[in-house]
Amino acid sequence: MNHLLSRLSPSITNMIRMDHTHVLSAFHQYEVETSPRVKKGLVDNICVALEIHAQLEEEIFYPALRAIAETAAVDKSVPEHDQMRRLIKQLRNLSPGQPSYDETFFELMNNVLHHVADEETLLLPTAERVLAGQLGELGAEMTKRRLQLAAPRSGEIAGSMARSMSPRSLAVGAGALLACGYLLSRPRGARPGVAQRAGGTVAR
Ligand SMILES: [Fe+2]
Ligand SMILES: [Fe+2]
């Protein structure tokens, strides 16, 4: 299994980019006029994806980077994850019919967009310079840990995806469902092109 994961997993930096793309695409499905049921499905789906992604970065990516590079940019990432977790907690305590639901969601989106922009313009390029020989191995480690973290939440993930399935978001939901298989099928080291990364341009 470890050998298979090592052979099939994308590099850790490409896996992080794909996670970002998935979440940004889901963000773009949310509109003020979206029905409360679909809003809740989208938000639940986004929150689980963000929680798993942040934990993977904190357990695997940030420590690998800290071990070898200057850490200021990494150090500010963890408090940003903590702020994201606070907003997720607030959203879970709100009903999608409340006006503050939209406000809290857009605050979360704003924070995540800035965080992702910093990771994609500072941390990932640095990692690709200083961790060049370890990116594949770290990608395999992240895939293994992702499966461990996602397994106990599979019911929650399936439920939120089903609720988020408006006609417009159907394609995104299907994309999320296939994301793991897609990632595993990519040749290691192949960097996703801009056209493949819906929502991949992040405005600051
Ligand atoms: Fe992060
Ligand atoms: Fe990230």
Coordinates of N, CA and C and ligand atoms in Angstrom, one line a residue:
M1 N 0.8 -1.2 0.0 CA 0.0 0.0 0.0 C 0.9 1.3 0.0
N2 N 1.9 1.3 0.9 CA 2.8 2.4 0.9 C 3.5 2.6 -0.4
H3 N 3.9 1.5 -1.0 CA 4.6 1.6 -2.3 C 3.7 2.1 -3.4
L4 N 2.5 1.6 -3.3 CA 1.5 2.1 -4.3 C 1.2 3.6 -4.1
L5 N 1.0 4.0 -2.9 CA 0.7 5.4 -2.6 C 1.9 6.3 -3.1
S6 N 3.1 5.8 -2.8 CA 4.3 6.6 -3.2 C 4.3 6.7 -4.7
R7 N 3.9 5.6 -5.4 CA 4.0 5.6 -6.9 C 2.9 6.5 -7.5
L8 N 1.7 6.5 -6.9 CA 0.6 7.1 -7.5 C 0.3 8.5 -7.0
S9 N 0.7 8.9 -5.8 CA 0.3 10.2 -5.2 C 1.0 11.3 -6.0
P10 N 0.2 12.4 -6.1 CA 0.9 13.6 -6.6 C 1.8 14.1 -5.6
S11 N 2.7 15.1 -6.0 CA 3.6 15.7 -5.0 C 2.7 16.4 -4.0
I12 N 3.3 16.7 -2.8 CA 2.6 17.4 -1.8 C 2.1 18.8 -2.2
T13 N 2.9 19.5 -3.0 CA 2.6 20.8 -3.4 C 1.4 20.8 -4.4
N14 N 1.4 19.8 -5.3 CA 0.3 19.7 -6.2 C -1.0 19.3 -5.5
M15 N -0.8 18.4 -4.5 CA -2.0 18.0 -3.7 C -2.6 19.2 -3.0
I16 N -1.8 20.0 -2.4 CA -2.3 21.2 -1.7 C -3.0 22.2 -2.7
R17 N -2.4 22.3 -3.9 CA -3.1 23.2 -4.9 C -4.4 22.6 -5.3
M18 N -4.5 21.3 -5.5 CA -5.8 20.7 -5.9 C -6.8 20.9 -4.8
D19 N -6.4 20.8 -3.5 CA -7.4 21.0 -2.4 C -7.9 22.5 -2.5
H20 N -6.9 23.4 -2.7 CA -7.3 24.8 -2.8 C -8.4 25.0 -3.9
T21 N -8.1 24.4 -5.0 CA -9.0 24.6 -6.2 C -10.4 24.0 -5.9
H22 N -10.4 22.9 -5.2 CA -11.7 22.3 -4.9 C -12.5 23.2 -4.0
V23 N -11.9 23.8 -3.0 CA -12.6 24.7 -2.0 C -13.0 26.0 -2.7
L24 N -12.1 26.5 -3.5 CA -12.4 27.8 -4.2 C -13.6 27.6 -5.1
S25 N -13.6 26.5 -5.8 CA -14.8 26.2 -6.7 C -16.1 26.1 -5.9
A26 N -16.0 25.4 -4.8 CA -17.2 25.3 -3.9 C -17.7 26.7 -3.4
F27 N -16.7 27.6 -3.0 CA -17.0 28.9 -2.6 C -17.8 29.6 -3.7
H28 N -17.4 29.4 -5.0 CA -18.1 30.2 -6.1 C -19.5 29.7 -6.4
Q29 N -19.9 28.6 -5.8 CA -21.2 28.1 -6.0 C -22.2 28.8 -5.0
Y30 N -21.7 29.4 -4.0 CA -22.6 30.0 -3.0 C -23.0 31.4 -3.4
E31 N -24.3 31.7 -3.4 CA -24.8 33.0 -3.7 C -25.8 33.3 -2.6
V32 N -26.1 34.6 -2.4 CA -27.0 35.1 -1.4 C -28.4 34.4 -1.7
E33 N -28.7 34.3 -2.9 CA -30.1 33.8 -3.3 C -30.2 32.3 -3.3
T34 N -29.0 31.6 -3.1 CA -29.1 30.1 -3.0 C -30.0 29.7 -1.9
S35 N -30.7 28.5 -2.1 CA -31.6 28.1 -1.1 C -30.9 27.7 0.2
P36 N -31.6 27.8 1.4 CA -30.9 27.5 2.6 C -30.4 26.0 2.7
R37 N -31.1 25.1 2.0 CA -30.7 23.7 2.1 C -29.4 23.5 1.3
V38 N -29.3 24.2 0.1 CA -28.1 24.1 -0.7 C -26.9 24.8 0.0
K39 N -27.2 26.0 0.6 CA -26.2 26.7 1.3 C -25.6 25.9 2.4
K40 N -26.4 25.2 3.1 CA -25.9 24.4 4.2 C -25.1 23.2 3.7
G41 N -25.5 22.6 2.6 CA -24.8 21.5 2.0 C -23.4 22.0 1.6
L42 N -23.4 23.1 0.9 CA -22.1 23.7 0.4 C -21.2 24.0 1.6
V43 N -21.7 24.7 2.6 CA -20.9 25.1 3.7 C -20.4 23.9 4.5
D44 N -21.2 22.9 4.7 CA -20.7 21.7 5.4 C -19.6 21.1 4.6
N45 N -19.8 21.0 3.3 CA -18.8 20.4 2.5 C -17.5 21.2 2.5
I46 N -17.6 22.5 2.4 CA -16.4 23.3 2.5 C -15.7 23.2 3.9
C47 N -16.5 23.2 4.9 CA -15.9 23.2 6.3 C -15.1 21.9 6.5
V48 N -15.7 20.8 6.1 CA -15.0 19.5 6.3 C -13.7 19.5 5.5
A49 N -13.8 20.0 4.2 CA -12.6 20.0 3.4 C -11.5 20.9 4.0
L50 N -11.9 22.1 4.5 CA -10.9 23.0 5.1 C -10.3 22.4 6.4
E51 N -11.1 21.7 7.2 CA -10.6 21.2 8.4 C -9.6 20.1 8.1
I52 N -9.9 19.2 7.2 CA -9.0 18.1 6.9 C -7.7 18.7 6.2
H53 N -7.9 19.7 5.3 CA -6.7 20.3 4.7 C -5.8 21.0 5.7
A54 N -6.4 21.7 6.6 CA -5.6 22.4 7.6 C -4.8 21.4 8.5
Q55 N -5.5 20.4 8.9 CA -4.8 19.4 9.7 C -3.7 18.7 9.0
L56 N -3.9 18.4 7.7 CA -2.8 17.8 6.9 C -1.6 18.7 6.8
E57 N -1.9 20.0 6.5 CA -0.8 20.9 6.4 C 0.0 21.1 7.8
E58 N -0.8 21.1 8.9 CA -0.1 21.3 10.2 C 0.6 20.1 10.6
E59 N 0.2 18.9 10.2 CA 0.9 17.7 10.6 C 2.0 17.3 9.7
I60 N 1.9 17.6 8.4 CA 2.9 17.1 7.5 C 3.7 18.2 6.7
F61 N 2.9 19.2 6.1 CA 3.6 20.2 5.3 C 4.4 21.2 6.1
Y62 N 3.7 21.8 7.0 CA 4.4 22.9 7.8 C 5.7 22.4 8.5
P63 N 5.6 21.2 9.2 CA 6.8 20.8 9.9 C 7.9 20.5 8.9
A64 N 7.6 19.9 7.7 CA 8.7 19.6 6.8 C 9.3 20.9 6.3
L65 N 8.5 21.9 6.2 CA 9.1 23.2 5.7 C 9.9 23.9 6.8
R66 N 9.3 23.8 8.1 CA 10.0 24.4 9.2 C 11.4 23.8 9.4
A67 N 11.5 22.5 9.1 CA 12.8 21.8 9.4 C 13.9 22.3 8.5
I68 N 13.6 23.0 7.5 CA 14.6 23.3 6.5 C 14.6 24.8 6.0
A69 N 13.6 25.5 6.3 CA 13.5 26.9 5.8 C 13.1 27.9 6.8
E70 N 13.3 29.1 6.5 CA 12.9 30.2 7.4 C 11.4 30.1 7.6
T71 N 10.9 30.4 8.9 CA 9.6 29.9 9.3 C 8.6 31.0 9.5
A72 N 8.9 32.3 9.2 CA 7.9 33.4 9.5 C 6.6 33.2 8.8
A73 N 6.7 32.8 7.5 CA 5.5 32.7 6.7 C 4.7 31.4 7.2
V74 N 5.4 30.4 7.7 CA 4.7 29.2 8.2 C 4.1 29.5 9.5
D75 N 4.8 30.3 10.3 CA 4.3 30.6 11.7 C 3.0 31.3 11.7
K76 N 2.8 32.2 10.7 CA 1.5 32.9 10.7 C 0.4 32.1 10.1
S77 N 0.7 31.0 9.5 CA -0.3 30.1 8.9 C -1.2 29.5 9.9
V78 N -0.6 29.0 11.1 CA -1.4 28.3 12.1 C -2.4 29.2 12.7
P79 N -2.1 30.4 13.2 CA -3.1 31.3 13.7 C -4.2 31.6 12.6
E80 N -3.8 31.6 11.4 CA -4.9 31.8 10.3 C -5.8 30.6 10.3
H81 N -5.2 29.4 10.4 CA -6.1 28.2 10.5 C -7.0 28.3 11.7
D82 N -6.5 28.8 12.8 CA -7.3 28.8 14.0 C -8.5 29.8 13.8
Q83 N -8.2 30.9 13.2 CA -9.3 31.9 12.9 C -10.3 31.2 12.0
M84 N -9.9 30.5 11.0 CA -10.8 29.8 10.1 C -11.6 28.8 10.9
R85 N -11.0 28.1 11.9 CA -11.8 27.1 12.7 C -12.8 27.8 13.5
R86 N -12.5 29.0 14.0 CA -13.5 29.8 14.8 C -14.7 30.2 13.9
L87 N -14.4 30.6 12.7 CA -15.5 30.9 11.8 C -16.4 29.7 11.4
I88 N -15.7 28.6 11.3 CA -16.4 27.3 11.0 C -17.3 27.0 12.1
K89 N -16.8 27.1 13.4 CA -17.6 26.9 14.5 C -18.9 27.8 14.6
Q90 N -18.6 29.1 14.3 CA -19.8 30.0 14.3 C -20.8 29.6 13.2
L91 N -20.3 29.2 12.0 CA -21.3 28.8 11.0 C -22.1 27.6 11.4
R92 N -21.5 26.7 12.1 CA -22.2 25.5 12.5 C -23.3 25.8 13.6
N93 N -23.1 26.9 14.2 CA -24.1 27.3 15.3 C -25.2 28.2 14.7
L94 N -25.1 28.5 13.4 CA -26.1 29.4 12.8 C -27.0 28.6 11.9
S95 N -28.1 29.2 11.6 CA -29.0 28.5 10.6 C -28.8 29.3 9.3
P96 N -28.9 28.6 8.1 CA -28.6 29.2 6.8 C -29.7 30.3 6.5
G97 N -30.8 30.3 7.2 CA -31.8 31.3 7.0 C -31.5 32.7 7.7
Q98 N -30.5 32.7 8.6 CA -30.2 33.9 9.3 C -29.3 34.8 8.5
P99 N -29.5 36.1 8.5 CA -28.6 37.0 7.7 C -27.2 36.9 8.1
S100 N -26.9 36.6 9.4 CA -25.5 36.5 9.8 C -24.8 35.3 9.2
Y101 N -25.6 34.4 8.7 CA -25.0 33.2 8.0 C -24.2 33.6 6.8
D102 N -24.8 34.4 6.0 CA -24.1 34.9 4.8 C -22.8 35.7 5.2
E103 N -23.0 36.6 6.2 CA -21.9 37.5 6.6 C -20.7 36.6 7.1
T104 N -21.0 35.6 7.9 CA -20.0 34.7 8.4 C -19.3 33.9 7.3
F105 N -20.2 33.4 6.4 CA -19.6 32.6 5.3 C -18.7 33.5 4.5
F106 N -19.1 34.7 4.1 CA -18.2 35.6 3.3 C -16.9 36.0 4.0
E107 N -17.0 36.1 5.4 CA -15.8 36.4 6.1 C -14.9 35.2 6.1
L108 N -15.4 34.0 6.2 CA -14.6 32.8 6.0 C -13.9 32.8 4.7
M109 N -14.7 33.0 3.6 CA -14.2 33.0 2.3 C -13.1 34.0 2.1
N110 N -13.3 35.2 2.6 CA -12.3 36.3 2.5 C -11.0 35.8 3.2
N111 N -11.1 35.3 4.4 CA -9.9 34.8 5.1 C -9.2 33.7 4.3
V112 N -10.0 32.8 3.8 CA -9.3 31.6 3.1 C -8.7 32.1 1.8
L113 N -9.3 33.0 1.1 CA -8.7 33.5 -0.2 C -7.3 34.1 0.1
H114 N -7.2 34.9 1.2 CA -5.9 35.5 1.5 C -4.9 34.5 1.9
H115 N -5.4 33.5 2.7 CA -4.5 32.5 3.2 C -3.9 31.7 2.0
V116 N -4.9 31.3 1.1 CA -4.5 30.5 0.0 C -3.5 31.2 -0.9
A117 N -3.8 32.5 -1.1 CA -2.9 33.4 -1.9 C -1.5 33.4 -1.4
D118 N -1.3 33.5 0.0 CA 0.0 33.5 0.6 C 0.6 32.1 0.4
E119 N -0.1 31.1 0.6 CA 0.5 29.7 0.5 C 1.0 29.5 -1.0
E120 N 0.1 29.9 -1.9 CA 0.5 29.6 -3.3 C 1.6 30.5 -3.9
T121 N 1.8 31.7 -3.3 CA 2.8 32.6 -3.8 C 4.1 32.6 -2.9
L122 N 4.0 32.1 -1.7 CA 5.2 32.1 -0.8 C 5.6 30.6 -0.4
L123 N 4.7 29.9 0.2 CA 5.0 28.6 0.8 C 5.3 27.6 -0.3
L124 N 4.4 27.4 -1.2 CA 4.6 26.3 -2.2 C 5.8 26.5 -3.1
P125 N 6.1 27.7 -3.6 CA 7.3 27.9 -4.3 C 8.5 27.6 -3.5
T126 N 8.5 28.1 -2.2 CA 9.6 27.8 -1.3 C 9.8 26.3 -1.1
A127 N 8.7 25.6 -0.9 CA 8.8 24.1 -0.7 C 9.4 23.5 -1.9
E128 N 9.0 23.9 -3.1 CA 9.5 23.3 -4.3 C 10.9 23.6 -4.5
R129 N 11.5 24.6 -3.9 CA 12.9 24.8 -3.9 C 13.7 24.0 -2.9
V130 N 13.2 24.1 -1.7 CA 14.0 23.5 -0.6 C 13.7 22.1 -0.3
L131 N 12.5 21.6 -0.7 CA 12.2 20.2 -0.4 C 12.1 19.4 -1.7
A132 N 12.8 19.8 -2.7 CA 12.6 19.2 -4.1 C 12.7 17.7 -4.1
G133 N 13.6 17.1 -3.3 CA 13.7 15.7 -3.3 C 12.7 14.9 -2.5
Q134 N 11.9 15.6 -1.7 CA 11.0 15.0 -0.8 C 9.5 15.2 -1.1
L135 N 9.2 15.9 -2.2 CA 7.8 16.3 -2.5 C 6.9 15.1 -2.7
G136 N 7.5 14.1 -3.5 CA 6.7 12.9 -3.7 C 6.4 12.0 -2.5
E137 N 7.4 11.9 -1.7 CA 7.3 11.1 -0.4 C 6.3 11.8 0.5
L138 N 6.4 13.1 0.6 CA 5.5 13.8 1.5 C 4.1 13.8 0.9
G139 N 3.9 13.8 -0.4 CA 2.6 13.6 -1.0 C 2.0 12.3 -0.6
A140 N 2.8 11.2 -0.7 CA 2.3 9.9 -0.3 C 1.9 9.9 1.2
E141 N 2.7 10.5 2.0 CA 2.3 10.6 3.4 C 1.0 11.4 3.7
M142 N 0.8 12.4 2.9 CA -0.4 13.2 3.0 C -1.6 12.4 2.5
T143 N -1.4 11.7 1.5 CA -2.6 10.9 0.9 C -3.0 9.8 2.0
K144 N -2.0 9.2 2.6 CA -2.3 8.2 3.6 C -3.0 8.8 4.8
R145 N -2.6 9.9 5.3 CA -3.2 10.6 6.4 C -4.6 11.1 6.0
R146 N -4.7 11.6 4.8 CA -6.0 12.1 4.3 C -7.1 10.9 4.4
L147 N -6.7 9.8 4.0 CA -7.7 8.6 4.0 C -8.1 8.3 5.5
Q148 N -7.1 8.4 6.4 CA -7.4 8.2 7.8 C -8.4 9.2 8.3
L149 N -8.1 10.5 8.0 CA -9.0 11.6 8.5 C -10.4 11.6 7.9
A150 N -10.4 11.2 6.6 CA -11.7 11.3 5.9 C -12.6 10.1 6.2
A151 N -12.0 8.9 6.5 CA -12.9 7.7 6.7 C -13.9 7.9 7.8
P152 N -13.6 8.4 9.0 CA -14.7 8.5 10.0 C -15.7 9.6 9.7
R153 N -15.4 10.4 8.7 CA -16.3 11.5 8.3 C -17.0 11.3 7.0
S154 N -17.0 10.0 6.5 CA -17.5 9.8 5.2 C -19.0 10.0 5.1
G155 N -19.7 9.7 6.2 CA -21.2 9.9 6.2 C -21.5 11.4 6.1
E156 N -20.8 12.1 6.9 CA -21.0 13.6 7.0 C -20.7 14.2 5.6
I157 N -19.6 13.7 5.0 CA -19.2 14.3 3.6 C -20.3 13.9 2.6
A158 N -20.7 12.7 2.6 CA -21.7 12.3 1.6 C -23.0 13.0 1.8
G159 N -23.4 13.3 3.1 CA -24.7 14.0 3.3 C -24.6 15.4 2.9
S160 N -23.5 16.1 3.2 CA -23.4 17.5 2.8 C -23.3 17.6 1.3
M161 N -22.6 16.7 0.6 CA -22.5 16.7 -0.8 C -23.9 16.6 -1.4
A162 N -24.7 15.7 -0.9 CA -26.0 15.5 -1.5 C -26.9 16.7 -1.3
R163 N -26.8 17.4 -0.2 CA -27.6 18.6 0.1 C -27.1 19.8 -0.8
S164 N -25.8 19.8 -1.2 CA -25.2 20.9 -1.9 C -25.5 20.8 -3.4
M165 N -26.2 19.7 -3.8 CA -26.4 19.4 -5.3 C -27.5 20.2 -5.9
S166 N -27.4 21.5 -6.0 CA -28.2 22.3 -6.9 C -27.8 22.0 -8.3
P167 N -28.6 22.2 -9.4 CA -28.1 21.9 -10.7 C -26.8 22.6 -11.0
R168 N -26.5 23.8 -10.5 CA -25.3 24.5 -10.8 C -24.1 23.9 -10.1
S169 N -24.4 23.3 -8.9 CA -23.2 22.8 -8.1 C -23.0 21.3 -8.4
L170 N -23.9 20.7 -9.2 CA -23.8 19.3 -9.4 C -22.4 18.9 -9.9
A171 N -21.8 19.7 -10.9 CA -20.5 19.3 -11.4 C -19.4 19.5 -10.4
V172 N -19.6 20.5 -9.5 CA -18.6 20.6 -8.4 C -18.6 19.5 -7.5
G173 N -19.8 19.1 -7.1 CA -20.0 17.9 -6.2 C -19.4 16.7 -6.8
A174 N -19.7 16.5 -8.0 CA -19.1 15.3 -8.7 C -17.6 15.4 -8.7
G175 N -17.1 16.6 -8.9 CA -15.7 16.7 -9.0 C -15.1 16.4 -7.6
A176 N -15.7 16.8 -6.5 CA -15.2 16.5 -5.2 C -15.2 15.0 -5.0
L177 N -16.3 14.4 -5.4 CA -16.4 12.9 -5.2 C -15.2 12.2 -5.9
L178 N -14.9 12.7 -7.1 CA -13.8 12.1 -7.8 C -12.4 12.6 -7.5
A179 N -12.4 13.6 -6.6 CA -11.1 14.3 -6.4 C -10.0 13.3 -6.0
C180 N -10.3 12.4 -5.1 CA -9.2 11.5 -4.6 C -8.7 10.7 -5.7
G181 N -9.6 10.1 -6.5 CA -9.2 9.2 -7.6 C -8.5 10.0 -8.7
Y182 N -8.9 11.3 -8.9 CA -8.2 12.1 -9.9 C -6.8 12.4 -9.4
L183 N -6.7 12.7 -8.1 CA -5.3 13.0 -7.6 C -4.4 11.8 -7.8
L184 N -5.0 10.6 -7.4 CA -4.2 9.4 -7.4 C -3.8 9.1 -8.8
S185 N -4.6 9.5 -9.8 CA -4.3 9.1 -11.2 C -3.3 10.0 -11.9
R186 N -3.0 11.2 -11.2 CA -2.1 12.1 -11.9 C -0.7 11.7 -11.8
P187 N 0.1 11.8 -12.8 CA 1.5 11.5 -12.7 C 2.2 12.4 -11.7
R188 N 3.0 11.8 -10.8 CA 3.7 12.6 -9.8 C 4.5 13.7 -10.4
G189 N 4.4 15.0 -9.9 CA 5.2 16.1 -10.4 C 4.5 16.9 -11.5
A190 N 3.4 16.3 -12.0 CA 2.7 17.1 -13.0 C 1.9 18.2 -12.3
R191 N 2.1 19.4 -12.7 CA 1.5 20.6 -12.1 C 0.2 20.9 -12.8
P192 N -0.9 21.1 -12.1 CA -2.2 21.4 -12.8 C -2.0 22.7 -13.5
G193 N -2.6 22.7 -14.8 CA -2.6 24.0 -15.5 C -3.7 24.9 -15.1
V194 N -3.6 26.1 -15.4 CA -4.6 27.1 -15.0 C -6.0 26.7 -15.4
A195 N -6.1 26.2 -16.7 CA -7.4 25.9 -17.2 C -8.1 24.8 -16.4
Q196 N -7.2 23.9 -15.7 CA -7.8 22.8 -14.9 C -8.2 23.3 -13.5
R197 N -7.8 24.5 -13.2 CA -8.0 25.0 -11.8 C -9.1 26.0 -11.7
A198 N -10.3 25.6 -11.8 CA -11.5 26.5 -11.8 C -11.3 27.3 -10.5
G199 N -11.4 28.6 -10.6 CA -11.3 29.5 -9.5 C -9.9 29.6 -9.0
G200 N -8.9 29.2 -9.7 CA -7.6 29.2 -9.3 C -6.9 30.5 -9.2
T201 N -7.5 31.6 -9.7 CA -6.9 32.9 -9.6 C -7.5 33.6 -8.4
V202 N -6.6 34.0 -7.5 CA -7.1 34.5 -6.2 C -6.8 36.0 -6.2
A203 N -7.9 36.8 -6.1 CA -7.7 38.2 -6.0 C -7.4 38.6 -4.5
R204 N -6.5 39.5 -4.3 CA -6.1 39.9 -2.9 C -6.9 41.1 -2.6
Ligands
FE1 FE -3.1 26.5 5.2
FE2 FE -3.6 25.3 2.1

